[in-house]
Amino acid sequence: MTSLTWRPLQYDDLPAVHALMLAVAAADDDARVDTLADMQEQFDDPWSDPAVDGRVGLAPDGALVAFARCFANPDPASEPRVFLEGEVHPAWRGRGLEAAVQEWLEARGAEKLQARPAGQPRSLRVGAAVTQAERLELLEGRGYRPLRYFYRMRRELREPIPEAALPAGLTLRRYTPDLEQPLFAAHNEAFADHWGFEPILFTEWQQFFIRAESFRPEFTLLVFDGDQIAAYSFNRVHAADNARLGVNYAHIGSLGTRRPWRKRGLASCLLDESMRLFRAAGYTHATLGVDAANPTGAVALYERLGFQAVRRYVQMEKPLA
């Protein structure tokens, strides 16, 4: 520990942080790594001030070998919680750095929660793949317990894709820039009753969705009932991940149906048409992420359409007094 130099996270650290994340993904067999461009676009985050909420550890040769950052909604719709993200370069694991990073994150997270009004439940949360046994053991030893599980699912596009017709009176459109604001409003409404969802601001929608390198407007679909968005599929392609892994996947990024239009098969129609668009563009598989306990029956729907879980994640929680 004494051989490392610790200091606040800086924008100029991002290329080295990105390289660290690539090394971690390779060691942990994980497919997703944000691009450097997205890290740069999203560095100034309304939920996290990098100067006080971020930290990096530098080896004697100047190499960045540890990273930590915590995030908290400044105006939470429900109980205050802080999300912790920390990584140690695989070559530096097993020397106590993981515990040191987690200890710093928890201390900073507790400080952020102390600023919230008294009398509310407060918690720290950390995500991990269920295969990351050492990380989970560390977290459990520090008082974390499993809170919610999530799946990454995948579907081969060479398999037949069902034909699902829209109900009469509804129409399907592809995304165009004039729909940015209405789609933002539909997203916040569609996900309002999903577990753990926090409404986002329009500036955050632009920063994290519209300007993301992965966003593919040509694949993003909306179901309209007159001039109202009833449902949508916000679709992405993680091209850098595809190139790194030698695969050719397209991704269902966010699939939402506003409450008045639920139970009418709109999600199935959007999934089917999205998969047809992906296949026509040459992609071999469709992927998506889902809450394993989603109350709308999403997991069962995806399984009926041929998706299979290929990776399982858990969100761990540590309540604070």
XYZ file of N, CA and C in Angstrom, residues 188-301:
342
model
N -38.990 7.922 -18.871
C -39.186 8.156 -17.435
C -40.522 7.591 -16.959
N -41.549 7.708 -17.777
C -42.862 7.206 -17.380
C -42.903 5.675 -17.410
N -42.336 5.082 -18.452
C -42.408 3.627 -18.602
C -41.661 2.899 -17.491
N -40.569 3.504 -17.010
C -39.748 2.832 -16.002
C -40.055 3.303 -14.580
N -41.037 4.170 -14.423
C -41.292 4.775 -13.111
C -41.568 3.745 -12.029
N -42.207 2.613 -12.401
C -42.538 1.619 -11.389
C -41.621 0.412 -11.429
N -40.480 0.534 -12.114
C -39.493 -0.541 -12.108
C -38.611 -0.415 -10.866
N -38.153 -1.546 -10.379
C -37.357 -1.569 -9.156
C -36.100 -0.719 -9.305
N -35.878 0.167 -8.311
C -34.653 0.939 -8.240
C -34.532 2.075 -9.224
N -35.557 2.317 -10.052
C -35.433 3.361 -11.081
C -35.485 4.741 -10.459
N -34.608 5.612 -10.933
C -34.610 7.018 -10.547
C -34.853 7.846 -11.804
N -35.871 8.711 -11.818
C -36.088 9.565 -12.994
C -34.833 10.356 -13.328
N -34.589 10.532 -14.612
C -33.419 11.286 -15.047
C -33.853 12.611 -15.651
N -32.934 13.552 -15.679
C -33.172 14.847 -16.297
C -32.927 14.758 -17.801
N -33.465 15.713 -18.533
C -33.285 15.701 -19.986
C -31.807 15.822 -20.354
N -31.055 16.618 -19.592
C -29.617 16.740 -19.869
C -28.912 15.405 -19.674
N -29.352 14.609 -18.688
C -28.772 13.277 -18.468
C -29.169 12.320 -19.584
N -30.399 12.419 -20.042
C -30.854 11.619 -21.186
C -29.958 11.875 -22.402
N -29.686 13.133 -22.655
C -28.829 13.470 -23.798
C -27.411 12.935 -23.587
N -26.877 13.115 -22.398
C -25.492 12.744 -22.120
C -25.273 11.243 -22.138
N -26.162 10.490 -21.499
C -25.933 9.064 -21.294
C -26.654 8.167 -22.301
N -27.612 8.707 -23.009
C -28.351 7.911 -23.987
C -28.084 8.395 -25.412
N -28.504 9.608 -25.727
C -28.451 10.086 -27.108
C -27.020 10.248 -27.600
N -26.133 10.752 -26.763
C -24.745 10.974 -27.204
C -23.838 9.771 -26.951
N -24.373 8.680 -26.438
C -23.554 7.479 -26.248
C -23.114 6.927 -27.602
N -21.859 6.493 -27.674
C -21.347 5.933 -28.927
C -22.161 4.736 -29.391
N -22.728 4.000 -28.471
C -23.445 2.774 -28.816
C -24.846 3.018 -29.379
N -25.406 4.202 -29.192
C -26.781 4.468 -29.613
C -26.910 4.314 -31.129
N -27.938 3.575 -31.546
C -28.196 3.370 -32.968
C -29.626 3.830 -33.287
N -29.768 5.069 -33.731
C -31.118 5.567 -34.044
C -31.801 4.768 -35.136
N -31.013 4.216 -36.072
C -31.618 3.455 -37.168
C -32.237 2.145 -36.703
N -31.864 1.672 -35.512
C -32.444 0.452 -34.955
C -33.443 0.738 -33.839
N -33.555 1.975 -33.409
C -34.418 2.325 -32.286
C -35.844 2.547 -32.774
N -36.786 1.825 -32.157
C -38.158 1.752 -32.640
C -39.141 2.287 -31.607
N -40.213 2.899 -32.114
C -41.250 3.446 -31.247
C -42.615 3.032 -31.772
N -43.500 2.634 -30.856
C -44.890 2.354 -31.188
C -45.717 3.578 -30.827
N -46.492 4.061 -31.794
C -47.325 5.239 -31.577
C -48.800 4.857 -31.564
N -49.529 5.508 -30.684
C -50.986 5.483 -30.679
C -51.414 6.921 -30.933
N -51.734 7.213 -32.166
C -51.943 8.605 -32.545
C -50.633 9.358 -32.444
N -50.619 10.424 -31.641
C -49.373 11.182 -31.461
C -48.680 10.827 -30.149
N -49.125 9.752 -29.470
C -48.553 9.342 -28.196
C -47.616 8.155 -28.377
N -46.436 8.214 -27.739
C -45.545 7.052 -27.711
C -46.107 6.062 -26.702
N -46.455 4.888 -27.181
C -46.995 3.852 -26.302
C -45.895 2.943 -25.759
N -44.893 2.659 -26.597
C -43.806 1.757 -26.214
C -42.616 2.050 -27.118
N -41.457 1.560 -26.711
C -40.247 1.836 -27.496
C -39.176 0.795 -27.179
N -38.235 0.670 -28.102
C -37.023 -0.126 -27.865
C -35.837 0.738 -28.266
N -35.085 1.176 -27.260
C -33.897 2.022 -27.462
C -32.723 1.074 -27.677
N -32.224 0.997 -28.899
C -31.285 -0.056 -29.263
C -29.875 0.468 -29.490
N -28.906 -0.422 -29.244
C -27.501 -0.045 -29.248
C -26.662 -1.114 -29.959
N -25.463 -0.707 -30.350
C -24.432 -1.646 -30.795
C -23.137 -1.241 -30.104
N -22.567 -2.157 -29.336
C -21.302 -1.911 -28.652
C -20.176 -2.381 -29.578
N -19.866 -1.527 -30.542
C -18.952 -1.931 -31.613
C -17.558 -2.257 -31.091
N -17.065 -1.493 -30.130
C -15.717 -1.751 -29.598
C -15.669 -3.100 -28.882
N -16.714 -3.437 -28.142
C -16.769 -4.747 -27.490
C -16.809 -5.861 -28.529
N -17.609 -5.662 -29.575
C -17.673 -6.660 -30.640
C -16.299 -6.919 -31.238
N -15.582 -5.833 -31.540
C -14.257 -5.979 -32.146
C -13.282 -6.653 -31.188
N -13.346 -6.297 -29.904
C -12.423 -6.858 -28.913
C -12.665 -8.353 -28.707
N -13.925 -8.760 -28.768
C -14.286 -10.142 -28.472
C -14.451 -10.996 -29.720
N -14.421 -10.370 -30.895
C -14.594 -11.125 -32.119
C -16.014 -11.636 -32.309
N -17.003 -10.831 -31.887
C -18.406 -11.207 -32.036
C -19.124 -10.123 -32.834
N -20.402 -10.339 -33.096
C -21.168 -9.391 -33.904
C -22.581 -9.293 -33.333
N -22.685 -8.641 -32.172
C -23.936 -8.567 -31.430
C -24.552 -7.169 -31.557
N -25.866 -7.105 -31.502
C -26.601 -5.855 -31.325
C -27.399 -5.981 -30.026
N -27.748 -4.845 -29.428
C -28.229 -4.858 -28.047
C -29.549 -4.115 -27.905
N -30.508 -4.761 -27.243
C -31.753 -4.103 -26.826
C -31.413 -3.312 -25.570
N -31.251 -2.014 -25.700
C -30.760 -1.227 -24.578
C -31.810 -0.946 -23.515
N -32.961 -0.425 -23.915
C -34.066 -0.160 -22.987
C -35.358 -0.485 -23.719
N -36.175 -1.320 -23.120
C -37.454 -1.714 -23.711
C -38.537 -1.310 -22.733
N -39.365 -0.346 -23.125
C -40.347 0.186 -22.194
C -41.727 0.311 -22.813
N -42.749 0.058 -21.998
C -44.144 0.257 -22.399
C -44.821 1.099 -21.335
N -45.455 2.180 -21.756
C -46.176 3.013 -20.796
C -47.399 2.251 -20.273
N -47.739 2.491 -19.027
C -48.742 1.676 -18.333
C -50.067 1.528 -19.093
N -50.639 2.567 -19.695
C -51.939 2.382 -20.360
C -51.906 1.398 -21.530
N -50.725 1.077 -22.043
C -50.627 0.210 -23.216
C -50.007 -1.152 -22.885
N -49.885 -1.481 -21.628
C -49.303 -2.775 -21.268
C -50.289 -3.926 -21.498
N -49.725 -5.134 -21.550
C -50.513 -6.364 -21.742
C -51.180 -6.408 -23.114
N -50.572 -5.742 -24.106
C -51.131 -5.772 -25.460
C -50.122 -6.311 -26.475
N -49.018 -6.862 -25.991
C -48.052 -7.482 -26.886
C -47.092 -6.530 -27.563
N -47.005 -5.288 -27.087
C -46.147 -4.305 -27.757
C -44.669 -4.644 -27.595
N -44.285 -5.141 -26.426
C -42.874 -5.499 -26.218
C -42.458 -6.606 -27.176
N -43.323 -7.600 -27.373
C -43.009 -8.682 -28.309
C -42.834 -8.145 -29.719
N -43.717 -7.261 -30.145
C -43.608 -6.677 -31.481
C -42.289 -5.922 -31.643
N -41.924 -5.141 -30.636
C -40.685 -4.364 -30.709
C -39.461 -5.276 -30.736
N -39.479 -6.314 -29.932
C -38.359 -7.254 -29.928
C -38.231 -7.957 -31.274
N -39.347 -8.424 -31.818
C -39.303 -9.126 -33.095
C -38.768 -8.214 -34.201
N -39.286 -6.991 -34.256
C -38.845 -6.089 -35.320
C -37.399 -5.655 -35.109
N -36.991 -5.453 -33.863
C -35.588 -5.119 -33.587
C -34.669 -6.231 -34.074
N -35.034 -7.478 -33.765
C -34.198 -8.601 -34.190
C -34.133 -8.719 -35.709
N -35.246 -8.415 -36.385
C -35.204 -8.449 -37.851
C -34.271 -7.374 -38.405
N -34.316 -6.185 -37.794
C -33.406 -5.118 -38.221
C -31.953 -5.512 -37.972
N -31.688 -6.081 -36.811
C -30.318 -6.515 -36.501
C -29.843 -7.541 -37.519
N -30.669 -8.527 -37.789
C -30.276 -9.599 -38.709
C -30.043 -9.062 -40.121
N -30.915 -8.160 -40.562
C -30.755 -7.596 -41.899
C -29.465 -6.797 -42.027
N -29.012 -6.235 -40.900
C -27.764 -5.456 -40.906
C -26.524 -6.331 -40.734
N -26.713 -7.647 -40.586
C -25.581 -8.566 -40.515
C -25.175 -9.005 -39.131
N -25.933 -8.632 -38.099
C -25.585 -9.051 -36.742
C -26.032 -10.492 -36.517
N -25.269 -11.221 -35.721
C -25.539 -12.646 -35.519
C -26.353 -12.936 -34.270
N -26.307 -12.044 -33.288
C -27.003 -12.262 -32.019
C -27.601 -10.943 -31.510
N -28.673 -11.066 -30.761
C -29.230 -9.954 -30.002
C -28.973 -10.205 -28.528
N -28.679 -9.144 -27.780
C -28.456 -9.262 -26.341
C -29.332 -8.253 -25.611
N -29.521 -8.491 -24.340
C -30.258 -7.558 -23.498
C -29.937 -7.848 -22.043
N -30.266 -6.894 -21.191
C -30.139 -7.081 -19.747
C -31.499 -6.982 -19.104
N -31.717 -7.737 -18.025
C -33.040 -7.746 -17.394
C -32.916 -8.020 -15.903
N -33.784 -7.393 -15.160
C -33.957 -7.663 -13.736
C -34.572 -9.056 -13.597
N -33.896 -9.945 -12.896
C -34.376 -11.320 -12.777
C -35.730 -11.410 -12.091
N -36.080 -10.405 -11.279
C -37.361 -10.408 -10.580
C -38.332 -9.390 -11.161
N -38.143 -9.017 -12.411
C -39.002 -8.024 -13.055
C -40.464 -8.433 -12.929
N -41.322 -7.586 -12.339
C -42.708 -7.994 -12.080
C -43.584 -8.028 -13.322
N -43.110 -7.486 -14.448
C -43.918 -7.477 -15.667
C -43.807 -8.777 -16.448
N -43.009 -9.729 -15.954
C -42.857 -10.995 -16.662
C -41.879 -10.929 -17.805
N -40.939 -9.982 -17.740
C -40.012 -9.779 -18.846
C -39.148 -11.006 -19.108
N -38.658 -11.655 -18.054
C -37.767 -12.808 -18.249
C -38.492 -13.908 -19.023
N -39.725 -14.195 -18.642
C -40.497 -15.233 -19.333
C -40.736 -14.854 -20.790
N -41.006 -13.576 -21.050
C -41.197 -13.124 -22.429
C -39.932 -13.350 -23.249
